[in-house]
Amino acid sequence: MPNSPNGDLADTYRRYFPMILCKCSRILRGSGDAQDVAQETFIRLWQSQGLLRDPKAAVAWIYRTATNLAIDKLRADRFDAMPVEMKDEHADAEDISHARHYLRKLAETLSEEQMLVAVLSRVDGMNHREIGEVMGTSERTVRRVLEGLDGSLAKLRAKGEA
Amino acid sequence: MNSAKHPSFFALDQAVASGNISVTLQQHADACQQCRQHLARIQPAKGVEPAWVANLASQQARIVALVVPKRSLSTLVQWLVTFKYPLMLAVPAAAALLFLVRPSPRLGQGVDADPYVGVKSAGPMLWTYIRRSEKTFLWDGTAAVAPGDRIRLKVDPARLTFVSAFSRAEDGSWKLLWAGRSDGKNPLALPVAWEIDEQPGQERLLIVASRQELTAAERSDPGIVSNNQDRWSQALFLQKSGHASESSPANLDASGL
């Protein structure tokens, strides 16, 4: 690590922030919330200096933390009196709004573990081994949670909520 | 992204972060536009870091300056033995002095308190974010805002579960911008943003966190809210760039951040 803390911070920002923002934008598309969550994730990463010694572990931590913070953000949408939506020139506004509404519905219904796995699997396209690495659990546990998730989604579809 | 065809975003991110992109991965990216685009997006950022990163650096520098240099146990014991008699006198004296000069708590502060944007060690906290064009940065408490800037607030209400945000109108009355509940545990980013208009002067905001909903009297004049165990208020004064500070106060339009 360089001696200058500021230089170190700038290097860490340049290296990790673009991927954090990309990760957050996949869940919180089309809003300034992605930037907020990315900043919060980066600040937490910076405060957990030990993580930076192992870049692969740091990325796994980023995926877990950013996903949990984004889910919190989606749940906080329940208080949304006047929705904040940024126009995304590269995406259809209706699709974004629908996707966000869908994820928010899921966040209100699924358990924290199920929601984390749902995002990592369905939004980030990760396989069981990768999800296990992010969650710190075995592939078997991931499979079990995904099976439970399928069951929960089927129930939601039956109710017409998903 | 289908893991059967593509490496996941996660695999690509780990490869870039570790600086170890395998030949197989590189060959796939060369042939796959989607993966190539993702790799381009997550390449290390270029240019100057945004203001909130600089703020983080300055906060860290202050913390580093406050950290007492580490001593080995033997050095510490030797030091205590050497100074035990002066310490026996100094510690009670310091405690007595602390008791005499301890600042009074910030109870009863009105809305004319200094703008607060930083982090407190305990109690509610407030962050003010400014989005200018495509960049969002943490307001430093002094920087001028410009027409078109979008203001977003995040509050850690510290066990207080109701949050209200007001702006001061030209006639001196307060206008409720947003009110809602927090879970009392996690910071709450207010789900609304306000765009700075082109009227000259100063934007004046008041954020109140409370254990119960504000009374009708408090809603109509939140300036009367006193800080105590059930109420916390914080005023913000945002000077518009290029305008005199004594000009007309806030006139905010609800808008997307």
Short mmCIF file of C-alpha atoms in Angstrom, two decimals:
data_model
loop_
_atom_site.label_atom_id
_atom_site.label_comp_id
_atom_site.label_asym_id
_atom_site.label_seq_id
_atom_site.Cartn_x
_atom_site.Cartn_y
_atom_site.Cartn_z
CA MET A 1 0.00 0.00 0.00
CA PRO A 2 1.32 3.47 -0.77
CA ASN A 3 2.15 5.69 2.18
CA SER A 4 -0.18 8.50 1.19
CA PRO A 5 -3.67 7.71 2.41
CA ASN A 6 -5.18 10.09 -0.12
CA GLY A 7 -3.30 8.49 -2.99
CA ASP A 8 -4.38 5.11 -1.74
CA LEU A 9 -7.99 6.25 -1.62
CA ALA A 10 -7.85 7.64 -5.15
CA ASP A 11 -6.38 4.36 -6.42
CA THR A 12 -9.07 2.36 -4.65
CA TYR A 13 -11.76 4.64 -6.07
CA ARG A 14 -10.44 4.30 -9.63
CA ARG A 15 -10.15 0.56 -9.35
CA TYR A 16 -13.41 -0.36 -7.66
CA PHE A 17 -15.97 2.41 -8.09
CA PRO A 18 -16.82 1.76 -11.78
CA MET A 19 -17.69 -1.87 -11.07
CA ILE A 20 -19.63 -0.93 -7.92
CA LEU A 21 -21.68 1.59 -9.88
CA CYS A 22 -22.30 -0.96 -12.66
CA LYS A 23 -23.42 -3.50 -10.08
CA CYS A 24 -25.81 -1.04 -8.40
CA SER A 25 -27.19 0.18 -11.72
CA ARG A 26 -28.27 -3.34 -12.64
CA ILE A 27 -30.70 -3.36 -9.70
CA LEU A 28 -31.60 0.31 -9.36
CA ARG A 29 -31.82 1.15 -13.01
CA GLY A 30 -32.86 4.57 -14.12
CA SER A 31 -32.50 6.48 -10.88
CA GLY A 32 -29.97 8.46 -8.88
CA ASP A 33 -30.34 5.78 -6.20
CA ALA A 34 -27.71 3.65 -7.94
CA GLN A 35 -25.16 6.43 -7.44
CA ASP A 36 -26.16 6.82 -3.77
CA VAL A 37 -25.86 3.10 -3.07
CA ALA A 38 -22.58 2.89 -4.97
CA GLN A 39 -21.15 5.72 -2.86
CA GLU A 40 -22.31 4.08 0.36
CA THR A 41 -20.82 0.73 -0.72
CA PHE A 42 -17.52 2.33 -1.65
CA ILE A 43 -17.28 4.20 1.66
CA ARG A 44 -17.90 0.95 3.56
CA LEU A 45 -15.31 -0.81 1.43
CA TRP A 46 -12.80 1.90 2.18
CA GLN A 47 -13.54 1.66 5.88
CA SER A 48 -12.92 -2.11 5.74
CA GLN A 49 -9.29 -1.78 4.68
CA GLY A 50 -8.44 -5.42 5.28
CA LEU A 51 -10.66 -6.45 2.37
CA LEU A 52 -8.51 -4.62 -0.12
CA ARG A 53 -5.60 -7.03 0.32
CA ASP A 54 -7.52 -9.68 -1.63
CA PRO A 55 -9.23 -8.17 -4.71
CA LYS A 56 -11.35 -11.26 -5.40
CA ALA A 57 -12.67 -11.31 -1.84
CA ALA A 58 -13.24 -7.55 -2.10
CA VAL A 59 -15.42 -8.05 -5.19
CA ALA A 60 -17.41 -10.78 -3.42
CA TRP A 61 -17.92 -8.42 -0.47
CA ILE A 62 -18.95 -5.63 -2.85
CA TYR A 63 -21.59 -7.87 -4.44
CA ARG A 64 -23.05 -8.82 -1.07
CA THR A 65 -22.98 -5.32 0.41
CA ALA A 66 -24.19 -3.47 -2.67
CA THR A 67 -27.03 -5.95 -3.16
CA ASN A 68 -28.17 -5.65 0.45
CA LEU A 69 -28.02 -1.85 0.34
CA ALA A 70 -29.94 -1.80 -2.94
CA ILE A 71 -32.60 -4.10 -1.48
CA ASP A 72 -32.89 -1.74 1.50
CA LYS A 73 -33.34 1.08 -0.98
CA LEU A 74 -36.09 -0.80 -2.79
CA ARG A 75 -37.85 -1.50 0.50
CA ALA A 76 -37.57 2.18 1.44
CA ASP A 77 -39.56 2.95 -1.71
CA ARG A 78 -42.63 2.15 0.37
CA PHE A 79 -42.25 5.64 1.77
CA ASP A 80 -42.05 7.09 -1.70
CA ALA A 81 -44.52 9.95 -1.77
CA MET A 82 -43.15 11.38 -5.00
CA PRO A 83 -41.06 8.83 -6.90
CA VAL A 84 -37.67 9.98 -8.03
CA GLU A 85 -36.89 8.66 -11.47
CA MET A 86 -34.13 9.78 -13.76
CA LYS A 87 -34.69 9.45 -17.45
CA ASP A 88 -32.30 6.92 -18.85
CA GLU A 89 -31.74 7.61 -22.51
CA HIS A 90 -30.53 4.08 -23.07
CA ALA A 91 -33.52 2.29 -21.66
CA ASP A 92 -37.24 2.36 -22.00
CA ALA A 93 -38.67 4.30 -19.05
CA GLU A 94 -41.69 2.03 -18.78
CA ASP A 95 -39.51 -1.08 -18.63
CA ILE A 96 -37.34 0.48 -15.93
CA SER A 97 -40.32 1.51 -13.89
CA HIS A 98 -41.86 -1.95 -14.25
CA ALA A 99 -38.62 -3.75 -13.36
CA ARG A 100 -38.16 -1.59 -10.30
CA HIS A 101 -41.75 -2.07 -9.21
CA TYR A 102 -41.34 -5.84 -9.63
CA LEU A 103 -38.14 -5.93 -7.58
CA ARG A 104 -39.74 -3.78 -4.90
CA LYS A 105 -42.68 -6.18 -4.68
CA LEU A 106 -40.27 -9.06 -4.29
CA ALA A 107 -38.26 -7.18 -1.65
CA GLU A 108 -41.44 -6.69 0.37
CA THR A 109 -42.34 -10.37 0.17
CA LEU A 110 -39.18 -12.48 0.13
CA SER A 111 -36.84 -13.08 3.04
CA GLU A 112 -33.51 -11.24 3.04
CA GLU A 113 -31.65 -14.40 2.08
CA GLN A 114 -34.07 -15.23 -0.73
CA MET A 115 -33.94 -11.68 -2.07
CA LEU A 116 -30.14 -11.64 -2.02
CA VAL A 117 -30.01 -14.94 -3.92
CA ALA A 118 -32.73 -13.78 -6.31
CA VAL A 119 -30.74 -10.69 -7.28
CA LEU A 120 -27.41 -12.50 -7.56
CA SER A 121 -28.95 -15.28 -9.64
CA ARG A 122 -31.52 -13.51 -11.80
CA VAL A 123 -30.12 -9.98 -12.12
CA ASP A 124 -26.37 -10.64 -11.97
CA GLY A 125 -26.54 -14.04 -13.70
CA MET A 126 -24.24 -15.74 -11.20
CA ASN A 127 -23.91 -19.50 -10.87
CA HIS A 128 -24.31 -21.45 -7.63
CA ARG A 129 -20.60 -21.51 -6.83
CA GLU A 130 -20.28 -17.74 -7.28
CA ILE A 131 -23.37 -17.03 -5.18
CA GLY A 132 -21.96 -19.30 -2.48
CA GLU A 133 -18.70 -17.36 -2.59
CA VAL A 134 -20.53 -14.06 -2.17
CA MET A 135 -22.79 -15.31 0.61
CA GLY A 136 -20.14 -17.37 2.36
CA THR A 137 -22.26 -20.52 2.08
CA SER A 138 -22.08 -23.85 0.27
CA GLU A 139 -23.50 -24.49 -3.19
CA ARG A 140 -25.93 -26.87 -1.56
CA THR A 141 -27.34 -24.07 0.58
CA VAL A 142 -27.64 -21.86 -2.49
CA ARG A 143 -29.57 -24.58 -4.31
CA ARG A 144 -31.89 -24.97 -1.33
CA VAL A 145 -32.57 -21.22 -1.20
CA LEU A 146 -33.17 -21.11 -4.96
CA GLU A 147 -35.67 -23.95 -4.68
CA GLY A 148 -37.46 -22.05 -1.93
CA LEU A 149 -37.33 -18.94 -4.09
CA ASP A 150 -38.98 -20.75 -7.00
CA GLY A 151 -41.74 -21.85 -4.65
CA SER A 152 -42.25 -18.32 -3.32
CA LEU A 153 -42.34 -16.88 -6.84
CA ALA A 154 -44.88 -19.49 -7.90
CA LYS A 155 -47.11 -18.47 -4.98
CA LEU A 156 -46.75 -14.81 -5.88
CA ARG A 157 -47.64 -15.54 -9.49
CA ALA A 158 -50.70 -17.41 -8.32
CA LYS A 159 -51.72 -14.32 -6.35
CA GLY A 160 -50.99 -12.17 -9.40
CA GLU A 161 -48.27 -10.16 -7.64
CA ALA A 162 -45.27 -11.33 -9.64
CA MET B 1 -26.27 -12.90 -18.74
CA ASN B 2 -26.38 -16.66 -19.15
CA SER B 3 -23.53 -18.37 -17.34
CA ALA B 4 -23.58 -21.21 -19.88
CA LYS B 5 -22.55 -18.82 -22.65
CA HIS B 6 -20.90 -15.93 -20.89
CA PRO B 7 -18.77 -15.48 -17.81
CA SER B 8 -20.89 -13.69 -15.21
CA PHE B 9 -20.45 -9.99 -14.43
CA PHE B 10 -19.00 -11.22 -11.14
CA ALA B 11 -16.31 -13.29 -12.88
CA LEU B 12 -15.42 -10.36 -15.13
CA ASP B 13 -15.29 -7.97 -12.16
CA GLN B 14 -13.03 -10.31 -10.18
CA ALA B 15 -10.73 -10.71 -13.15
CA VAL B 16 -10.38 -6.95 -13.62
CA ALA B 17 -9.98 -6.23 -9.89
CA SER B 18 -7.25 -8.82 -9.52
CA GLY B 19 -5.60 -7.79 -12.77
CA ASN B 20 -5.72 -11.40 -13.88
CA ILE B 21 -7.79 -11.80 -17.03
CA SER B 22 -7.25 -15.32 -18.28
CA VAL B 23 -6.57 -16.09 -21.92
CA THR B 24 -9.93 -17.88 -22.18
CA LEU B 25 -11.76 -14.91 -20.73
CA GLN B 26 -9.95 -12.48 -23.01
CA GLN B 27 -10.69 -14.62 -26.06
CA HIS B 28 -14.36 -14.72 -25.12
CA ALA B 29 -14.46 -10.95 -24.57
CA ASP B 30 -12.77 -10.34 -27.91
CA ALA B 31 -15.55 -12.26 -29.61
CA CYS B 32 -18.45 -11.08 -27.42
CA GLN B 33 -19.68 -7.51 -27.65
CA GLN B 34 -21.68 -7.71 -24.40
CA CYS B 35 -18.71 -8.84 -22.31
CA ARG B 36 -16.38 -6.44 -24.08
CA GLN B 37 -18.72 -3.56 -23.25
CA HIS B 38 -18.91 -4.62 -19.61
CA LEU B 39 -15.11 -4.82 -19.36
CA ALA B 40 -14.88 -1.33 -20.85
CA ARG B 41 -17.38 0.04 -18.32
CA ILE B 42 -15.50 -1.31 -15.30
CA GLN B 43 -12.04 -0.25 -16.34
CA PRO B 44 -10.36 1.93 -13.69
CA ALA B 45 -11.85 5.43 -13.67
CA LYS B 46 -9.80 8.20 -15.21
CA GLY B 47 -9.59 11.85 -14.29
CA VAL B 48 -10.19 13.70 -11.04
CA GLU B 49 -12.12 12.01 -8.25
CA PRO B 50 -15.45 13.60 -7.30
CA ALA B 51 -15.80 15.87 -4.28
CA TRP B 52 -17.24 13.19 -2.00
CA VAL B 53 -14.05 11.14 -2.42
CA ALA B 54 -11.97 14.20 -1.55
CA ASN B 55 -14.19 14.70 1.51
CA LEU B 56 -13.58 11.10 2.52
CA ALA B 57 -9.86 11.69 2.20
CA SER B 58 -9.96 14.81 4.36
CA GLN B 59 -12.06 13.02 7.00
CA GLN B 60 -9.51 10.23 7.03
CA ALA B 61 -6.63 12.70 7.38
CA ARG B 62 -8.32 14.24 10.42
CA ILE B 63 -8.81 10.83 12.00
CA VAL B 64 -5.20 9.85 11.35
CA ALA B 65 -4.04 13.06 13.00
CA LEU B 66 -6.03 12.19 16.12
CA VAL B 67 -4.75 8.65 16.49
CA VAL B 68 -2.30 8.22 19.35
CA PRO B 69 0.92 6.56 18.21
CA LYS B 70 1.02 2.91 19.18
CA ARG B 71 3.45 1.90 21.90
CA SER B 72 4.64 -1.54 22.76
CA LEU B 73 3.40 -2.95 26.08
CA SER B 74 6.84 -2.80 27.70
CA THR B 75 7.32 0.83 26.68
CA LEU B 76 3.89 1.67 27.99
CA VAL B 77 4.56 0.00 31.35
CA GLN B 78 7.91 1.78 31.63
CA TRP B 79 6.23 5.05 30.78
CA LEU B 80 3.50 4.53 33.40
CA VAL B 81 6.07 3.66 36.09
CA THR B 82 8.11 6.75 35.29
CA PHE B 83 5.12 9.07 35.37
CA LYS B 84 2.92 7.35 37.96
CA TYR B 85 3.17 10.13 40.55
CA PRO B 86 2.48 12.99 38.15
CA LEU B 87 -0.36 10.88 36.71
CA MET B 88 -1.89 10.36 40.15
CA LEU B 89 -2.23 14.12 40.40
CA ALA B 90 -2.94 14.88 36.78
CA VAL B 91 -5.83 12.47 36.23
CA PRO B 92 -8.13 13.86 38.97
CA ALA B 93 -7.15 17.39 37.94
CA ALA B 94 -8.03 16.69 34.31
CA ALA B 95 -11.33 15.11 35.35
CA ALA B 96 -12.20 18.15 37.46
CA LEU B 97 -11.26 20.48 34.60
CA LEU B 98 -13.35 18.45 32.17
CA PHE B 99 -16.31 18.74 34.51
CA LEU B 100 -15.91 22.51 34.72
CA VAL B 101 -15.48 23.24 31.03
CA ARG B 102 -17.66 20.51 29.49
CA PRO B 103 -19.78 22.21 26.82
CA SER B 104 -23.50 22.17 27.38
CA PRO B 105 -25.47 19.81 25.16
CA ARG B 106 -27.00 21.20 21.98
CA LEU B 107 -30.47 21.27 23.39
CA GLY B 108 -32.85 23.99 22.50
CA GLN B 109 -30.99 25.09 19.41
CA GLY B 110 -33.25 26.82 16.98
CA VAL B 111 -33.21 26.87 13.24
CA ASP B 112 -30.40 29.40 13.12
CA ALA B 113 -27.84 26.75 13.97
CA ASP B 114 -24.86 26.42 11.64
CA PRO B 115 -25.43 24.33 8.55
CA TYR B 116 -24.51 20.76 9.36
CA VAL B 117 -23.40 18.28 6.78
CA GLY B 118 -20.90 16.10 8.55
CA VAL B 119 -20.98 13.11 10.81
CA LYS B 120 -21.73 13.25 14.50
CA SER B 121 -20.46 10.67 16.90
CA ALA B 122 -23.96 10.02 18.25
CA GLY B 123 -27.50 11.15 17.63
CA PRO B 124 -29.12 11.95 14.29
CA MET B 125 -26.97 12.65 11.27
CA LEU B 126 -27.68 14.43 8.02
CA TRP B 127 -26.01 14.18 4.64
CA THR B 128 -26.76 16.57 1.80
CA TYR B 129 -26.03 15.38 -1.72
CA ILE B 130 -25.89 17.64 -4.72
CA ARG B 131 -26.32 16.27 -8.20
CA ARG B 132 -24.83 18.52 -10.86
CA SER B 133 -25.11 17.29 -14.44
CA GLU B 134 -24.11 13.64 -14.19
CA LYS B 135 -22.12 13.91 -10.95
CA THR B 136 -23.32 13.59 -7.39
CA PHE B 137 -21.26 14.88 -4.50
CA LEU B 138 -21.61 15.38 -0.78
CA TRP B 139 -22.18 19.01 0.11
CA ASP B 140 -19.37 20.37 2.27
CA GLY B 141 -21.53 22.89 4.12
CA THR B 142 -20.13 25.92 2.33
CA ALA B 143 -20.13 25.33 -1.43
CA ALA B 144 -22.59 27.44 -3.40
CA VAL B 145 -25.34 25.70 -5.32
CA ALA B 146 -26.38 26.59 -8.84
CA PRO B 147 -29.71 26.68 -10.67
CA GLY B 148 -30.42 23.19 -11.96
CA ASP B 149 -28.57 21.46 -9.12
CA ARG B 150 -30.65 18.76 -7.49
CA ILE B 151 -30.58 18.40 -3.74
CA ARG B 152 -31.09 15.10 -2.02
CA LEU B 153 -31.02 14.48 1.72
CA LYS B 154 -30.16 11.40 3.73
CA VAL B 155 -30.97 11.29 7.42
CA ASP B 156 -29.92 8.87 10.10
CA PRO B 157 -32.65 9.67 12.61
CA ALA B 158 -31.09 7.57 15.40
CA ARG B 159 -34.19 5.88 16.79
CA LEU B 160 -36.47 8.79 15.88
CA THR B 161 -38.98 7.39 13.43
CA PHE B 162 -40.59 10.37 11.73
CA VAL B 163 -38.69 12.59 9.32
CA SER B 164 -39.96 15.87 7.87
CA ALA B 165 -38.29 18.31 5.49
CA PHE B 166 -39.37 21.93 5.14
CA SER B 167 -38.33 24.89 3.01
CA ARG B 168 -38.65 28.53 3.96
CA ALA B 169 -40.91 30.56 1.70
CA GLU B 170 -40.37 34.20 0.80
CA ASP B 171 -42.96 35.33 3.33
CA GLY B 172 -41.11 33.52 6.12
CA SER B 173 -43.55 30.66 6.38
CA TRP B 174 -42.43 27.03 6.18
CA LYS B 175 -43.58 24.71 3.42
CA LEU B 176 -43.62 20.96 4.08
CA LEU B 177 -41.62 19.30 1.31
CA TRP B 178 -41.74 15.73 2.47
CA ALA B 179 -42.72 13.71 5.51
CA GLY B 180 -42.44 10.01 6.12
CA ARG B 181 -41.36 7.28 8.47
CA SER B 182 -38.01 5.65 8.91
CA ASP B 183 -37.38 2.30 10.53
CA GLY B 184 -35.43 4.07 13.26
CA LYS B 185 -32.41 1.86 12.58
CA ASN B 186 -31.03 2.62 9.15
CA PRO B 187 -30.28 5.91 7.42
CA LEU B 188 -33.14 7.05 5.24
CA ALA B 189 -32.48 8.70 1.89
CA LEU B 190 -35.49 10.91 1.32
CA PRO B 191 -37.10 9.54 -1.85
CA VAL B 192 -37.50 12.99 -3.33
CA ALA B 193 -35.08 15.53 -4.73
CA TRP B 194 -35.41 19.25 -5.23
CA GLU B 195 -34.09 21.31 -8.05
CA ILE B 196 -32.57 24.69 -7.35
CA ASP B 197 -34.46 27.33 -9.28
CA GLU B 198 -33.08 30.47 -10.86
CA GLN B 199 -34.35 32.91 -8.26
CA PRO B 200 -31.43 34.64 -6.55
CA GLY B 201 -30.70 34.23 -2.85
CA GLN B 202 -30.43 31.39 -0.46
CA GLU B 203 -32.20 28.06 -0.17
CA ARG B 204 -33.17 27.48 3.42
CA LEU B 205 -34.21 24.02 4.54
CA LEU B 206 -35.14 22.57 7.88
CA ILE B 207 -35.02 18.85 8.61
CA VAL B 208 -36.85 17.50 11.64
CA ALA B 209 -36.72 13.99 13.06
CA SER B 210 -39.15 13.08 15.80
CA ARG B 211 -40.37 10.16 17.82
CA GLN B 212 -44.01 10.97 17.11
CA GLU B 213 -45.61 12.80 14.21
CA LEU B 214 -45.23 16.54 14.47
CA THR B 215 -48.14 18.45 15.91
CA ALA B 216 -50.16 20.78 13.70
CA ALA B 217 -48.44 23.76 15.34
CA GLU B 218 -45.00 22.26 14.67
CA ARG B 219 -45.91 21.52 11.06
CA SER B 220 -47.01 25.08 10.46
CA ASP B 221 -43.97 26.53 12.23
CA PRO B 222 -41.25 23.88 12.57
CA GLY B 223 -38.90 26.60 13.78
CA ILE B 224 -40.41 26.14 17.24
CA VAL B 225 -39.13 22.55 17.46
CA SER B 226 -36.55 22.25 20.20
CA ASN B 227 -33.89 19.57 20.22
CA ASN B 228 -34.50 17.03 22.96
CA GLN B 229 -34.88 13.27 23.31
CA ASP B 230 -37.99 13.24 21.12
CA ARG B 231 -37.19 15.96 18.63
CA TRP B 232 -34.17 16.89 16.53
CA SER B 233 -33.96 19.64 13.95
CA GLN B 234 -31.26 20.86 11.66
CA ALA B 235 -31.27 23.92 9.41
CA LEU B 236 -29.46 24.08 6.09
CA PHE B 237 -28.54 27.26 4.26
CA LEU B 238 -27.48 26.77 0.68
CA GLN B 239 -26.15 29.90 -0.97
CA LYS B 240 -26.83 30.17 -4.67
CA SER B 241 -23.78 30.93 -6.75
CA GLY B 242 -23.49 34.47 -8.00
CA HIS B 243 -26.20 35.81 -5.70
CA ALA B 244 -26.03 37.89 -2.53
CA SER B 245 -26.69 36.00 0.70
CA GLU B 246 -29.38 38.36 2.00
CA SER B 247 -31.66 37.92 -0.99
CA SER B 248 -34.91 36.03 -1.09
CA PRO B 249 -35.02 32.59 0.49
CA ALA B 250 -35.91 29.18 -0.80
CA ASN B 251 -38.24 28.38 -3.58
CA LEU B 252 -37.79 24.74 -4.38
CA ASP B 253 -39.40 22.68 -7.06
CA ALA B 254 -39.91 18.98 -6.45
CA SER B 255 -38.03 17.14 -9.13
CA GLY B 256 -36.14 13.98 -9.87
CA LEU B 257 -32.54 13.74 -8.78
#
